[in-house]
Amino acid sequence: MIQPQTLLNVADNSGAQKLMCIRVIGAAGNQRYARIGDVIVAVIKDAVPQMPLERSEVIRAVIVRTCKEFKCEDGITIRYDDNAAVIIDQKGNPKGTRVFGAIAEELRELNFTKIVSLAPEVL
Amino acid sequence: MLSAVGSGAAGGWRPPPHLFQRLLSSCSGVLPARPQAAELLELAEVEKVLSDVRAGDVRVFPVGEGGLHGGACADYMVVATGRSDWHVRNIAQALLYKACAALSSPFLRVPGFCVIKQKQKGSDRILMPRVEGQQAGKWVVIDSGSIIIHALEERAREYYDLESIWSKEVSPNTSARELETSLVKTRHRNLSQKPMKSI
């Protein structure tokens, strides 16, 4: 359940460390919560120095981990310990080259197979 | 459902194409949860198509059972390089065309659009093979269940360096013994102004 002002970790090596959600893409009037697989617009709150991404840049990201449990179609519920996102560009390509943490298989059906294939572990 | 199809055929009413597929796939019985490799794209076919299209530096990584990723993602990852955006898109088109031709069946073909097999997974019906990134052209992924084909432009391939993900081994899970040795007893150093509470 990610909404504007939510702080998220970054699950890739793009250079950013913390993001703050400012908009959920596809939410009418911004009254929707974002779940795993939703794209959000976020601003970088904290970044590693000397990387292409800098603090206070506005970027798009796809949510890969939420503390709110996520119910899969086959009845399995996945709940992580933190909220995290992977930074993508306008076309859906991940900005970083590696993704950290386990990624849910559902991202594959939502057209994020690139992120799933970069993941070290797929749930 | 079945009676509707029968009367429809006799009366000359044609159901819309997407519905027709659904009727057929529901009639055809229970499909396996994960489609067989023969239904979609086989490794040998993929390699042949890639060599026809003159894709550069084709590499196959087995990431199936017993391999990396725990085998949940796919059985094989194929990586190919295209010399330009257009070439990458062409590779994707060629593979899709091959996949459609492989499942040639008069019922599944819709004029003007190559219809793709549906994968039955619970209540969801997912179209396979699935293509991502085709408009952009820098990195196109064709997902056909057990085989995932990545077609990248040269610079994108250098940037992402996909070989190093799938060629090095995943670190083995730490055993209980290693955990015991890694947890070293440390003494708490009281750096704050407040004195420690006596026990």
PDB file of C-alpha atoms in Angstrom:
ATOM      1  CA  MET A   1       0.000   0.000   0.000  1.00  0.00           C
ATOM      2  CA  ILE A   2       2.265   2.723  -1.267  1.00  0.00           C
ATOM      3  CA  GLN A   3       0.895   6.223  -1.504  1.00  0.00           C
ATOM      4  CA  PRO A   4       2.429   9.660  -1.999  1.00  0.00           C
ATOM      5  CA  GLN A   5       4.936  10.571   0.718  1.00  0.00           C
ATOM      6  CA  THR A   6       5.858   6.915   1.228  1.00  0.00           C
ATOM      7  CA  LEU A   7       9.556   6.295   1.567  1.00  0.00           C
ATOM      8  CA  LEU A   8      10.850   3.296  -0.293  1.00  0.00           C
ATOM      9  CA  ASN A   9      14.155   1.527  -0.490  1.00  0.00           C
ATOM     10  CA  VAL A  10      15.769   0.987  -3.830  1.00  0.00           C
ATOM     11  CA  ALA A  11      16.340  -2.611  -4.816  1.00  0.00           C
ATOM     12  CA  ASP A  12      18.876  -2.068  -7.571  1.00  0.00           C
ATOM     13  CA  ASN A  13      22.329  -0.630  -8.083  1.00  0.00           C
ATOM     14  CA  SER A  14      21.270   2.475  -9.966  1.00  0.00           C
ATOM     15  CA  GLY A  15      22.769   4.802  -7.370  1.00  0.00           C
ATOM     16  CA  ALA A  16      19.687   5.902  -5.466  1.00  0.00           C
ATOM     17  CA  GLN A  17      19.082   4.649  -1.943  1.00  0.00           C
ATOM     18  CA  LYS A  18      15.762   6.106  -0.845  1.00  0.00           C
ATOM     19  CA  LEU A  19      12.783   7.229  -2.858  1.00  0.00           C
ATOM     20  CA  MET A  20       9.707   9.110  -1.891  1.00  0.00           C
ATOM     21  CA  CYS A  21       6.585   8.341  -3.861  1.00  0.00           C
ATOM     22  CA  ILE A  22       4.865  11.383  -5.269  1.00  0.00           C
ATOM     23  CA  ARG A  23       2.300   9.823  -7.573  1.00  0.00           C
ATOM     24  CA  VAL A  24       0.830   6.442  -8.366  1.00  0.00           C
ATOM     25  CA  ILE A  25       0.541   5.933 -12.110  1.00  0.00           C
ATOM     26  CA  GLY A  26      -2.950   4.987 -13.141  1.00  0.00           C
ATOM     27  CA  ALA A  27      -4.632   6.297 -10.015  1.00  0.00           C
ATOM     28  CA  ALA A  28      -7.576   8.553 -10.716  1.00  0.00           C
ATOM     29  CA  GLY A  29      -7.221  11.611  -8.553  1.00  0.00           C
ATOM     30  CA  ASN A  30      -4.338   9.873  -6.812  1.00  0.00           C
ATOM     31  CA  GLN A  31      -6.683   8.027  -4.494  1.00  0.00           C
ATOM     32  CA  ARG A  32      -5.269   4.608  -4.969  1.00  0.00           C
ATOM     33  CA  TYR A  33      -2.616   2.641  -3.207  1.00  0.00           C
ATOM     34  CA  ALA A  34       0.206   1.161  -5.223  1.00  0.00           C
ATOM     35  CA  ARG A  35       0.952  -2.537  -4.895  1.00  0.00           C
ATOM     36  CA  ILE A  36       3.666  -4.828  -6.181  1.00  0.00           C
ATOM     37  CA  GLY A  37       3.928  -4.312  -9.924  1.00  0.00           C
ATOM     38  CA  ASP A  38       2.553  -0.769 -10.018  1.00  0.00           C
ATOM     39  CA  VAL A  39       4.590   2.053 -11.453  1.00  0.00           C
ATOM     40  CA  ILE A  40       5.043   5.144  -9.322  1.00  0.00           C
ATOM     41  CA  VAL A  41       6.634   8.506  -9.853  1.00  0.00           C
ATOM     42  CA  ALA A  42       9.155   9.156  -7.136  1.00  0.00           C
ATOM     43  CA  VAL A  43      11.796  11.631  -6.120  1.00  0.00           C
ATOM     44  CA  ILE A  44      15.215  10.486  -4.986  1.00  0.00           C
ATOM     45  CA  LYS A  45      15.759  11.411  -1.381  1.00  0.00           C
ATOM     46  CA  ASP A  46      19.119   9.787  -0.849  1.00  0.00           C
ATOM     47  CA  ALA A  47      21.711   8.704  -3.338  1.00  0.00           C
ATOM     48  CA  VAL A  48      25.176   7.245  -3.487  1.00  0.00           C
ATOM     49  CA  PRO A  49      27.702   9.844  -4.703  1.00  0.00           C
ATOM     50  CA  GLN A  50      29.289   9.737  -8.159  1.00  0.00           C
ATOM     51  CA  MET A  51      26.508   7.819  -9.833  1.00  0.00           C
ATOM     52  CA  PRO A  52      24.317   8.859 -12.756  1.00  0.00           C
ATOM     53  CA  LEU A  53      21.303   9.365 -10.495  1.00  0.00           C
ATOM     54  CA  GLU A  54      21.378  12.227  -8.021  1.00  0.00           C
ATOM     55  CA  ARG A  55      19.340  13.432  -5.113  1.00  0.00           C
ATOM     56  CA  SER A  56      16.043  15.239  -5.870  1.00  0.00           C
ATOM     57  CA  GLU A  57      15.664  13.778  -9.327  1.00  0.00           C
ATOM     58  CA  VAL A  58      12.186  12.744 -10.358  1.00  0.00           C
ATOM     59  CA  ILE A  59      12.101   9.240 -11.770  1.00  0.00           C
ATOM     60  CA  ARG A  60       9.736   6.369 -12.318  1.00  0.00           C
ATOM     61  CA  ALA A  61       9.960   3.157 -10.390  1.00  0.00           C
ATOM     62  CA  VAL A  62       8.151  -0.123 -10.173  1.00  0.00           C
ATOM     63  CA  ILE A  63       7.324  -1.510  -6.759  1.00  0.00           C
ATOM     64  CA  VAL A  64       8.834  -4.896  -6.043  1.00  0.00           C
ATOM     65  CA  ARG A  65       8.427  -5.309  -2.286  1.00  0.00           C
ATOM     66  CA  THR A  66       5.700  -4.156   0.053  1.00  0.00           C
ATOM     67  CA  CYS A  67       5.120  -4.641   3.726  1.00  0.00           C
ATOM     68  CA  LYS A  68       1.448  -5.129   2.957  1.00  0.00           C
ATOM     69  CA  GLU A  69       0.856  -8.749   2.049  1.00  0.00           C
ATOM     70  CA  PHE A  70       0.346  -9.548  -1.596  1.00  0.00           C
ATOM     71  CA  LYS A  71      -1.996 -12.359  -2.560  1.00  0.00           C
ATOM     72  CA  CYS A  72      -1.031 -14.399  -5.574  1.00  0.00           C
ATOM     73  CA  GLU A  73      -3.534 -16.112  -7.821  1.00  0.00           C
ATOM     74  CA  ASP A  74      -2.668 -19.532  -6.458  1.00  0.00           C
ATOM     75  CA  GLY A  75      -3.450 -18.550  -2.883  1.00  0.00           C
ATOM     76  CA  ILE A  76       0.080 -17.834  -1.692  1.00  0.00           C
ATOM     77  CA  THR A  77       0.533 -14.632   0.306  1.00  0.00           C
ATOM     78  CA  ILE A  78       3.843 -12.815   0.150  1.00  0.00           C
ATOM     79  CA  ARG A  79       4.800 -10.237   2.734  1.00  0.00           C
ATOM     80  CA  TYR A  80       8.164  -8.517   2.856  1.00  0.00           C
ATOM     81  CA  ASP A  81       9.816  -6.590   5.643  1.00  0.00           C
ATOM     82  CA  ASP A  82      10.234  -3.362   3.742  1.00  0.00           C
ATOM     83  CA  ASN A  83       8.916  -1.371   0.815  1.00  0.00           C
ATOM     84  CA  ALA A  84      11.208  -1.313  -2.168  1.00  0.00           C
ATOM     85  CA  ALA A  85      11.179  -0.315  -5.792  1.00  0.00           C
ATOM     86  CA  VAL A  86      13.331  -0.716  -8.871  1.00  0.00           C
ATOM     87  CA  ILE A  87      13.996   2.416 -10.896  1.00  0.00           C
ATOM     88  CA  ILE A  88      12.948   2.215 -14.532  1.00  0.00           C
ATOM     89  CA  ASP A  89      12.967   4.608 -17.442  1.00  0.00           C
ATOM     90  CA  GLN A  90       9.984   5.716 -19.503  1.00  0.00           C
ATOM     91  CA  LYS A  91      10.081   2.575 -21.623  1.00  0.00           C
ATOM     92  CA  GLY A  92      10.271   0.109 -18.757  1.00  0.00           C
ATOM     93  CA  ASN A  93      13.964  -0.757 -18.877  1.00  0.00           C
ATOM     94  CA  PRO A  94      15.612  -0.885 -15.475  1.00  0.00           C
ATOM     95  CA  LYS A  95      18.123   1.900 -14.882  1.00  0.00           C
ATOM     96  CA  GLY A  96      20.416  -0.236 -12.773  1.00  0.00           C
ATOM     97  CA  THR A  97      22.131  -3.387 -13.900  1.00  0.00           C
ATOM     98  CA  ARG A  98      21.502  -5.607 -10.917  1.00  0.00           C
ATOM     99  CA  VAL A  99      18.491  -6.160  -8.735  1.00  0.00           C
ATOM    100  CA  PHE A 100      18.699  -7.217  -5.105  1.00  0.00           C
ATOM    101  CA  GLY A 101      16.347  -9.284  -3.062  1.00  0.00           C
ATOM    102  CA  ALA A 102      13.729 -11.823  -4.004  1.00  0.00           C
ATOM    103  CA  ILE A 103      11.241 -10.776  -6.659  1.00  0.00           C
ATOM    104  CA  ALA A 104       7.724 -12.103  -6.975  1.00  0.00           C
ATOM    105  CA  GLU A 105       6.866 -14.064 -10.091  1.00  0.00           C
ATOM    106  CA  GLU A 106       3.832 -11.869 -10.665  1.00  0.00           C
ATOM    107  CA  LEU A 107       6.020  -9.156 -12.117  1.00  0.00           C
ATOM    108  CA  ARG A 108       6.530 -11.371 -15.115  1.00  0.00           C
ATOM    109  CA  GLU A 109       2.905 -11.212 -16.074  1.00  0.00           C
ATOM    110  CA  LEU A 110       2.883  -7.468 -15.637  1.00  0.00           C
ATOM    111  CA  ASN A 111       5.506  -7.067 -18.358  1.00  0.00           C
ATOM    112  CA  PHE A 112       8.516  -6.714 -16.094  1.00  0.00           C
ATOM    113  CA  THR A 113      10.289  -9.863 -17.216  1.00  0.00           C
ATOM    114  CA  LYS A 114      13.535  -7.899 -17.441  1.00  0.00           C
ATOM    115  CA  ILE A 115      13.523  -7.241 -13.731  1.00  0.00           C
ATOM    116  CA  VAL A 116      12.558 -10.834 -12.987  1.00  0.00           C
ATOM    117  CA  SER A 117      15.426 -12.123 -15.108  1.00  0.00           C
ATOM    118  CA  LEU A 118      17.900  -9.898 -13.280  1.00  0.00           C
ATOM    119  CA  ALA A 119      16.683 -11.032  -9.880  1.00  0.00           C
ATOM    120  CA  PRO A 120      18.851 -13.347  -7.772  1.00  0.00           C
ATOM    121  CA  GLU A 121      15.813 -15.214  -6.539  1.00  0.00           C
ATOM    122  CA  VAL A 122      12.293 -15.465  -7.876  1.00  0.00           C
ATOM    123  CA  LEU A 123       9.454 -16.365  -5.565  1.00  0.00           C
TER     124      LEU A 123
ATOM    125  CA  MET B   1     -21.026 -23.256 -23.979  1.00  0.00           C
ATOM    126  CA  LEU B   2     -20.745 -26.300 -26.224  1.00  0.00           C
ATOM    127  CA  SER B   3     -24.289 -26.032 -27.479  1.00  0.00           C
ATOM    128  CA  ALA B   4     -23.793 -22.408 -28.296  1.00  0.00           C
ATOM    129  CA  VAL B   5     -20.860 -23.249 -30.535  1.00  0.00           C
ATOM    130  CA  GLY B   6     -22.855 -25.899 -32.347  1.00  0.00           C
ATOM    131  CA  SER B   7     -25.820 -23.690 -33.077  1.00  0.00           C
ATOM    132  CA  GLY B   8     -23.553 -20.796 -33.907  1.00  0.00           C
ATOM    133  CA  ALA B   9     -21.780 -22.713 -36.614  1.00  0.00           C
ATOM    134  CA  ALA B  10     -25.028 -23.799 -38.151  1.00  0.00           C
ATOM    135  CA  GLY B  11     -26.644 -20.389 -37.991  1.00  0.00           C
ATOM    136  CA  GLY B  12     -23.714 -18.584 -39.553  1.00  0.00           C
ATOM    137  CA  TRP B  13     -22.998 -16.468 -36.478  1.00  0.00           C
ATOM    138  CA  ARG B  14     -19.313 -16.223 -35.848  1.00  0.00           C
ATOM    139  CA  PRO B  15     -18.237 -15.460 -32.319  1.00  0.00           C
ATOM    140  CA  PRO B  16     -15.654 -12.706 -31.967  1.00  0.00           C
ATOM    141  CA  PRO B  17     -12.131 -14.072 -32.343  1.00  0.00           C
ATOM    142  CA  HIS B  18     -11.027 -13.718 -28.729  1.00  0.00           C
ATOM    143  CA  LEU B  19     -14.151 -15.497 -27.510  1.00  0.00           C
ATOM    144  CA  PHE B  20     -13.665 -18.232 -30.060  1.00  0.00           C
ATOM    145  CA  GLN B  21     -10.216 -18.926 -28.683  1.00  0.00           C
ATOM    146  CA  ARG B  22     -11.584 -19.124 -25.193  1.00  0.00           C
ATOM    147  CA  LEU B  23     -14.301 -21.554 -26.210  1.00  0.00           C
ATOM    148  CA  LEU B  24     -11.712 -23.736 -27.828  1.00  0.00           C
ATOM    149  CA  SER B  25      -9.215 -23.661 -25.036  1.00  0.00           C
ATOM    150  CA  SER B  26     -11.946 -24.467 -22.560  1.00  0.00           C
ATOM    151  CA  CYS B  27     -13.146 -27.304 -24.773  1.00  0.00           C
ATOM    152  CA  SER B  28      -9.728 -28.757 -25.286  1.00  0.00           C
ATOM    153  CA  GLY B  29      -9.579 -29.989 -21.723  1.00  0.00           C
ATOM    154  CA  VAL B  30      -7.117 -29.346 -18.989  1.00  0.00           C
ATOM    155  CA  LEU B  31      -3.843 -27.922 -20.211  1.00  0.00           C
ATOM    156  CA  PRO B  32      -0.696 -28.476 -18.145  1.00  0.00           C
ATOM    157  CA  ALA B  33       0.169 -25.725 -15.736  1.00  0.00           C
ATOM    158  CA  ARG B  34       3.410 -24.985 -17.552  1.00  0.00           C
ATOM    159  CA  PRO B  35       3.189 -25.426 -21.288  1.00  0.00           C
ATOM    160  CA  GLN B  36       5.499 -27.939 -22.885  1.00  0.00           C
ATOM    161  CA  ALA B  37       8.479 -26.542 -24.662  1.00  0.00           C
ATOM    162  CA  ALA B  38       7.239 -28.073 -27.883  1.00  0.00           C
ATOM    163  CA  GLU B  39       4.123 -25.962 -27.840  1.00  0.00           C
ATOM    164  CA  LEU B  40       5.836 -22.645 -27.854  1.00  0.00           C
ATOM    165  CA  LEU B  41       9.479 -22.364 -28.752  1.00  0.00           C
ATOM    166  CA  GLU B  42      12.147 -24.981 -28.579  1.00  0.00           C
ATOM    167  CA  LEU B  43      15.780 -24.280 -28.006  1.00  0.00           C
ATOM    168  CA  ALA B  44      16.830 -25.705 -31.354  1.00  0.00           C
ATOM    169  CA  GLU B  45      14.240 -23.636 -33.196  1.00  0.00           C
ATOM    170  CA  VAL B  46      15.313 -20.527 -31.349  1.00  0.00           C
ATOM    171  CA  GLU B  47      18.941 -21.059 -32.259  1.00  0.00           C
ATOM    172  CA  LYS B  48      18.061 -21.629 -35.868  1.00  0.00           C
ATOM    173  CA  VAL B  49      15.974 -18.481 -36.083  1.00  0.00           C
ATOM    174  CA  LEU B  50      18.700 -16.460 -34.425  1.00  0.00           C
ATOM    175  CA  SER B  51      21.293 -17.695 -36.863  1.00  0.00           C
ATOM    176  CA  ASP B  52      18.956 -16.961 -39.780  1.00  0.00           C
ATOM    177  CA  VAL B  53      18.463 -13.432 -38.600  1.00  0.00           C
ATOM    178  CA  ARG B  54      22.207 -13.103 -38.083  1.00  0.00           C
ATOM    179  CA  ALA B  55      21.996 -12.161 -34.440  1.00  0.00           C
ATOM    180  CA  GLY B  56      25.406 -11.735 -32.915  1.00  0.00           C
ATOM    181  CA  ASP B  57      26.940 -13.585 -30.010  1.00  0.00           C
ATOM    182  CA  VAL B  58      24.130 -15.959 -29.132  1.00  0.00           C
ATOM    183  CA  ARG B  59      24.596 -17.522 -25.723  1.00  0.00           C
ATOM    184  CA  VAL B  60      22.421 -20.028 -23.939  1.00  0.00           C
ATOM    185  CA  PHE B  61      22.367 -20.281 -20.174  1.00  0.00           C
ATOM    186  CA  PRO B  62      20.651 -23.195 -18.508  1.00  0.00           C
ATOM    187  CA  VAL B  63      19.009 -21.818 -15.398  1.00  0.00           C
ATOM    188  CA  GLY B  64      16.547 -24.620 -14.863  1.00  0.00           C
ATOM    189  CA  GLU B  65      16.208 -27.086 -12.036  1.00  0.00           C
ATOM    190  CA  GLY B  66      19.389 -27.390 -10.136  1.00  0.00           C
ATOM    191  CA  GLY B  67      20.733 -24.252 -11.759  1.00  0.00           C
ATOM    192  CA  LEU B  68      20.543 -20.655 -10.704  1.00  0.00           C
ATOM    193  CA  HIS B  69      17.438 -18.819  -9.574  1.00  0.00           C
ATOM    194  CA  GLY B  70      16.084 -22.062  -8.187  1.00  0.00           C
ATOM    195  CA  GLY B  71      14.593 -22.813 -11.580  1.00  0.00           C
ATOM    196  CA  ALA B  72      11.477 -20.791 -10.845  1.00  0.00           C
ATOM    197  CA  CYS B  73      12.034 -18.319 -13.610  1.00  0.00           C
ATOM    198  CA  ALA B  74      12.691 -20.382 -16.708  1.00  0.00           C
ATOM    199  CA  ASP B  75      14.681 -23.324 -18.004  1.00  0.00           C
ATOM    200  CA  TYR B  76      16.865 -21.512 -20.480  1.00  0.00           C
ATOM    201  CA  MET B  77      17.978 -17.942 -20.975  1.00  0.00           C
ATOM    202  CA  VAL B  78      19.069 -17.060 -24.462  1.00  0.00           C
ATOM    203  CA  VAL B  79      20.923 -13.808 -25.039  1.00  0.00           C
ATOM    204  CA  ALA B  80      21.494 -12.364 -28.498  1.00  0.00           C
ATOM    205  CA  THR B  81      22.918  -9.092 -29.775  1.00  0.00           C
ATOM    206  CA  GLY B  82      21.451  -6.921 -32.474  1.00  0.00           C
ATOM    207  CA  ARG B  83      23.564  -4.449 -34.353  1.00  0.00           C
ATOM    208  CA  SER B  84      20.985  -1.698 -34.145  1.00  0.00           C
ATOM    209  CA  ASP B  85      17.513  -0.985 -32.751  1.00  0.00           C
ATOM    210  CA  TRP B  86      15.928  -2.096 -35.954  1.00  0.00           C
ATOM    211  CA  HIS B  87      17.882  -5.339 -35.945  1.00  0.00           C
ATOM    212  CA  VAL B  88      16.803  -6.065 -32.375  1.00  0.00           C
ATOM    213  CA  ARG B  89      13.180  -5.522 -33.290  1.00  0.00           C
ATOM    214  CA  ASN B  90      13.671  -7.743 -36.284  1.00  0.00           C
ATOM    215  CA  ILE B  91      14.994 -10.547 -34.137  1.00  0.00           C
ATOM    216  CA  ALA B  92      11.897 -10.259 -31.979  1.00  0.00           C
ATOM    217  CA  GLN B  93       9.617 -10.318 -34.998  1.00  0.00           C
ATOM    218  CA  ALA B  94      11.342 -13.352 -36.442  1.00  0.00           C
ATOM    219  CA  LEU B  95      10.994 -15.298 -33.203  1.00  0.00           C
ATOM    220  CA  LEU B  96       7.353 -14.381 -32.851  1.00  0.00           C
ATOM    221  CA  TYR B  97       6.677 -15.385 -36.407  1.00  0.00           C
ATOM    222  CA  LYS B  98       8.359 -18.696 -35.799  1.00  0.00           C
ATOM    223  CA  ALA B  99       6.317 -19.251 -32.648  1.00  0.00           C
ATOM    224  CA  CYS B 100       3.086 -18.497 -34.476  1.00  0.00           C
ATOM    225  CA  ALA B 101       4.001 -20.744 -37.364  1.00  0.00           C
ATOM    226  CA  ALA B 102       4.822 -23.556 -34.976  1.00  0.00           C
ATOM    227  CA  LEU B 103       1.321 -23.508 -33.571  1.00  0.00           C
ATOM    228  CA  SER B 104      -0.441 -23.377 -36.885  1.00  0.00           C
ATOM    229  CA  SER B 105      -3.987 -24.421 -36.340  1.00  0.00           C
ATOM    230  CA  PRO B 106      -6.899 -23.060 -38.342  1.00  0.00           C
ATOM    231  CA  PHE B 107      -8.901 -22.208 -35.244  1.00  0.00           C
ATOM    232  CA  LEU B 108      -6.253 -20.188 -33.550  1.00  0.00           C
ATOM    233  CA  ARG B 109      -5.495 -17.980 -36.476  1.00  0.00           C
ATOM    234  CA  VAL B 110      -7.172 -14.631 -36.732  1.00  0.00           C
ATOM    235  CA  PRO B 111      -6.854 -12.751 -40.000  1.00  0.00           C
ATOM    236  CA  GLY B 112      -4.510  -9.841 -39.858  1.00  0.00           C
ATOM    237  CA  PHE B 113      -3.038 -10.737 -36.494  1.00  0.00           C
ATOM    238  CA  CYS B 114      -0.984 -13.715 -35.482  1.00  0.00           C
ATOM    239  CA  VAL B 115      -2.733 -15.295 -32.554  1.00  0.00           C
ATOM    240  CA  ILE B 116      -0.641 -16.760 -29.854  1.00  0.00           C
ATOM    241  CA  LYS B 117      -1.285 -19.726 -27.635  1.00  0.00           C
ATOM    242  CA  GLN B 118      -2.868 -19.073 -24.305  1.00  0.00           C
ATOM    243  CA  LYS B 119      -1.338 -20.440 -21.192  1.00  0.00           C
ATOM    244  CA  GLN B 120      -3.783 -21.619 -18.613  1.00  0.00           C
ATOM    245  CA  LYS B 121      -2.643 -20.884 -15.126  1.00  0.00           C
ATOM    246  CA  GLY B 122      -5.460 -21.083 -12.665  1.00  0.00           C
ATOM    247  CA  SER B 123      -8.062 -18.609 -13.771  1.00  0.00           C
ATOM    248  CA  ASP B 124      -5.661 -16.368 -15.645  1.00  0.00           C
ATOM    249  CA  ARG B 125      -5.084 -16.714 -19.288  1.00  0.00           C
ATOM    250  CA  ILE B 126      -1.800 -15.292 -20.348  1.00  0.00           C
ATOM    251  CA  LEU B 127      -0.816 -14.848 -23.928  1.00  0.00           C
ATOM    252  CA  MET B 128       2.404 -16.578 -24.790  1.00  0.00           C
ATOM    253  CA  PRO B 129       4.967 -15.873 -26.098  1.00  0.00           C
ATOM    254  CA  ARG B 130       5.010 -12.466 -24.546  1.00  0.00           C
ATOM    255  CA  VAL B 131       7.094  -9.625 -25.899  1.00  0.00           C
ATOM    256  CA  GLU B 132       8.342  -6.672 -23.928  1.00  0.00           C
ATOM    257  CA  GLY B 133      10.083  -3.569 -25.026  1.00  0.00           C
ATOM    258  CA  GLN B 134       9.373  -3.929 -28.690  1.00  0.00           C
ATOM    259  CA  GLN B 135       8.745  -0.239 -29.320  1.00  0.00           C
ATOM    260  CA  ALA B 136      11.954   0.917 -27.730  1.00  0.00           C
ATOM    261  CA  GLY B 137      14.169  -1.644 -29.371  1.00  0.00           C
ATOM    262  CA  LYS B 138      17.086  -1.505 -26.976  1.00  0.00           C
ATOM    263  CA  TRP B 139      16.200  -4.595 -25.010  1.00  0.00           C
ATOM    264  CA  VAL B 140      13.432  -6.863 -26.209  1.00  0.00           C
ATOM    265  CA  VAL B 141      12.441  -9.840 -24.108  1.00  0.00           C
ATOM    266  CA  ILE B 142      10.477 -12.716 -25.559  1.00  0.00           C
ATOM    267  CA  ASP B 143       9.044 -14.858 -22.834  1.00  0.00           C
ATOM    268  CA  SER B 144       7.838 -18.246 -23.897  1.00  0.00           C
ATOM    269  CA  GLY B 145       7.454 -19.979 -20.595  1.00  0.00           C
ATOM    270  CA  SER B 146      10.447 -22.195 -20.230  1.00  0.00           C
ATOM    271  CA  ILE B 147      12.701 -20.215 -22.542  1.00  0.00           C
ATOM    272  CA  ILE B 148      13.327 -16.499 -22.191  1.00  0.00           C
ATOM    273  CA  ILE B 149      15.077 -14.797 -25.062  1.00  0.00           C
ATOM    274  CA  HIS B 150      16.782 -11.465 -24.563  1.00  0.00           C
ATOM    275  CA  ALA B 151      17.615  -9.470 -27.664  1.00  0.00           C
ATOM    276  CA  LEU B 152      19.793  -6.499 -26.821  1.00  0.00           C
ATOM    277  CA  GLU B 153      21.570  -3.785 -28.687  1.00  0.00           C
ATOM    278  CA  GLU B 154      25.353  -3.877 -28.415  1.00  0.00           C
ATOM    279  CA  ARG B 155      25.711  -1.051 -25.945  1.00  0.00           C
ATOM    280  CA  ALA B 156      22.804  -2.307 -23.840  1.00  0.00           C
ATOM    281  CA  ARG B 157      24.425  -5.702 -23.664  1.00  0.00           C
ATOM    282  CA  GLU B 158      27.653  -4.215 -22.360  1.00  0.00           C
ATOM    283  CA  TYR B 159      25.756  -2.094 -19.886  1.00  0.00           C
ATOM    284  CA  TYR B 160      23.659  -4.856 -18.392  1.00  0.00           C
ATOM    285  CA  ASP B 161      26.245  -7.589 -18.649  1.00  0.00           C
ATOM    286  CA  LEU B 162      23.746 -10.408 -18.377  1.00  0.00           C
ATOM    287  CA  GLU B 163      26.323 -13.163 -18.767  1.00  0.00           C
ATOM    288  CA  SER B 164      27.838 -12.513 -15.395  1.00  0.00           C
ATOM    289  CA  ILE B 165      24.494 -12.959 -13.667  1.00  0.00           C
ATOM    290  CA  TRP B 166      23.863 -16.381 -15.059  1.00  0.00           C
ATOM    291  CA  SER B 167      27.318 -17.804 -15.425  1.00  0.00           C
ATOM    292  CA  LYS B 168      28.575 -17.438 -11.911  1.00  0.00           C
ATOM    293  CA  GLU B 169      27.154 -19.679  -9.245  1.00  0.00           C
ATOM    294  CA  VAL B 170      24.691 -18.569  -6.657  1.00  0.00           C
ATOM    295  CA  SER B 171      26.231 -18.447  -3.210  1.00  0.00           C
ATOM    296  CA  PRO B 172      25.167 -21.569  -1.310  1.00  0.00           C
ATOM    297  CA  ASN B 173      22.864 -21.135   1.620  1.00  0.00           C
ATOM    298  CA  THR B 174      24.805 -20.709   4.811  1.00  0.00           C
ATOM    299  CA  SER B 175      24.607 -23.821   6.875  1.00  0.00           C
ATOM    300  CA  ALA B 176      23.874 -23.778  10.567  1.00  0.00           C
ATOM    301  CA  ARG B 177      27.504 -24.407  11.423  1.00  0.00           C
ATOM    302  CA  GLU B 178      28.657 -21.345   9.516  1.00  0.00           C
ATOM    303  CA  LEU B 179      26.090 -19.271  11.336  1.00  0.00           C
ATOM    304  CA  GLU B 180      27.481 -20.361  14.671  1.00  0.00           C
ATOM    305  CA  THR B 181      30.990 -19.377  13.732  1.00  0.00           C
ATOM    306  CA  SER B 182      29.898 -16.083  12.219  1.00  0.00           C
ATOM    307  CA  LEU B 183      28.107 -14.902  15.356  1.00  0.00           C
ATOM    308  CA  VAL B 184      30.996 -13.672  17.452  1.00  0.00           C
ATOM    309  CA  LYS B 185      30.439 -12.475  20.981  1.00  0.00           C
ATOM    310  CA  THR B 186      31.136  -8.762  21.269  1.00  0.00           C
ATOM    311  CA  ARG B 187      31.442  -6.596  24.312  1.00  0.00           C
ATOM    312  CA  HIS B 188      29.174  -3.610  24.421  1.00  0.00           C
ATOM    313  CA  ARG B 189      31.135  -0.378  24.651  1.00  0.00           C
ATOM    314  CA  ASN B 190      29.225   2.305  26.482  1.00  0.00           C
ATOM    315  CA  LEU B 191      30.076   5.482  24.594  1.00  0.00           C
ATOM    316  CA  SER B 192      27.149   7.515  25.883  1.00  0.00           C
ATOM    317  CA  GLN B 193      27.297   9.949  28.811  1.00  0.00           C
ATOM    318  CA  LYS B 194      24.903   7.968  30.920  1.00  0.00           C
ATOM    319  CA  PRO B 195      26.403   5.372  33.197  1.00  0.00           C
ATOM    320  CA  MET B 196      25.432   1.776  32.677  1.00  0.00           C
ATOM    321  CA  LYS B 197      22.830   0.389  34.994  1.00  0.00           C
ATOM    322  CA  SER B 198      24.292  -2.002  37.460  1.00  0.00           C
ATOM    323  CA  ILE B 199      22.729  -5.423  37.355  1.00  0.00           C
TER     324      ILE B 199
END
